[in-house]
């Protein structure tokens, strides 16, 4: 169990990691579903690659804004990047386009 390992847990019980997936225990890293953020395999895979690259001495880092979010419905729905609301709050000019979901050949 994580609580017995000496690593710090956050308020929700996830293993606390910094931006490089480093835990509070030197030499111990955590990725994927046991840490904060999206619970998606492709996110965990990218975190794992970053950790390996950093262990090898490279200056790799994650850009979570580039990790696609997915809802596994039929058909699937996915998106990537910041939301319209977030961009507006940051003062970024936003152009919005829409597409009726019913017009999708997979809907």
XYZ file of C-alpha atoms in Angstrom:
107
model
C 0.000 0.000 0.000
C 1.155 3.519 -0.770
C 0.471 4.614 2.808
C 2.944 1.986 4.077
C 5.664 2.921 1.577
C 6.533 6.306 3.025
C 5.380 8.283 -0.008
C 3.160 11.275 0.662
C -0.497 11.083 -0.342
C -2.666 14.023 -1.308
C -6.042 14.836 0.255
C -7.800 12.431 -2.136
C -5.453 9.507 -1.460
C -3.415 9.794 -4.648
C 0.366 9.581 -4.467
C 1.704 13.130 -4.385
C 4.184 13.814 -7.186
C 5.844 16.927 -8.534
C 5.812 17.982 -12.196
C 8.306 15.210 -12.974
C 6.375 12.382 -11.244
C 8.903 12.319 -8.394
C 7.448 11.239 -5.046
C 8.540 12.306 -1.569
C 10.825 9.238 -1.427
C 14.131 9.753 -3.294
C 14.391 7.539 -6.373
C 10.700 6.590 -6.314
C 8.410 7.789 -9.099
C 4.671 7.336 -9.599
C 2.606 7.622 -12.788
C -0.842 6.870 -14.128
C -3.950 6.185 -12.111
C -2.188 6.429 -8.716
C -1.390 10.130 -9.223
C -3.521 13.231 -9.857
C -5.008 13.967 -13.228
C -6.697 12.063 -15.989
C -6.953 8.295 -15.632
C -6.071 7.444 -19.213
C -3.534 4.908 -20.487
C -1.961 7.317 -22.976
C -1.361 9.866 -20.186
C 0.317 7.205 -18.034
C 2.419 6.074 -20.992
C 3.685 9.607 -21.615
C 4.440 10.044 -17.909
C 6.407 6.791 -17.954
C 8.420 7.894 -20.976
C 9.175 11.223 -19.297
C 10.341 9.486 -16.105
C 12.650 7.149 -18.042
C 14.084 10.079 -20.011
C 14.734 12.005 -16.788
C 16.375 8.967 -15.149
C 18.636 8.804 -18.226
C 19.648 12.415 -17.571
C 17.531 14.180 -20.192
C 15.463 17.261 -19.358
C 12.119 15.803 -20.452
C 8.867 17.237 -19.128
C 5.136 16.745 -19.626
C 2.754 19.181 -21.249
C -0.601 18.004 -19.925
C -2.374 20.494 -22.218
C -1.389 18.231 -25.126
C -2.832 15.019 -23.662
C -6.185 14.224 -25.292
C -9.150 13.665 -23.007
C -11.535 10.913 -24.022
C -15.022 9.766 -23.130
C -15.390 6.144 -24.223
C -18.964 6.259 -25.429
C -20.225 5.123 -28.806
C -19.148 7.083 -30.696
C -16.170 8.265 -28.685
C -15.750 11.919 -27.802
C -12.298 13.442 -27.431
C -10.746 16.871 -27.028
C -7.342 18.369 -26.438
C -6.147 21.672 -25.052
C -7.600 24.321 -22.823
C -11.302 25.060 -22.627
C -12.933 28.150 -24.080
C -13.622 29.414 -20.554
C -9.998 28.944 -19.464
C -8.667 30.787 -22.499
C -11.107 33.675 -22.004
C -10.098 33.899 -18.334
C -6.465 34.112 -19.496
C -7.385 36.957 -21.849
C -6.884 34.919 -25.007
C -9.106 35.744 -27.976
C -11.121 32.665 -28.912
C -12.828 31.703 -32.158
C -15.514 29.081 -31.614
C -16.705 26.654 -34.253
C -19.456 24.107 -33.799
C -20.541 20.946 -35.555
C -23.881 19.273 -34.856
C -23.166 15.896 -33.280
C -26.158 14.382 -35.086
C -24.441 15.181 -38.391
C -21.552 12.852 -37.540
C -21.600 9.637 -39.514
C -20.781 7.782 -36.295
C -23.459 9.411 -34.138
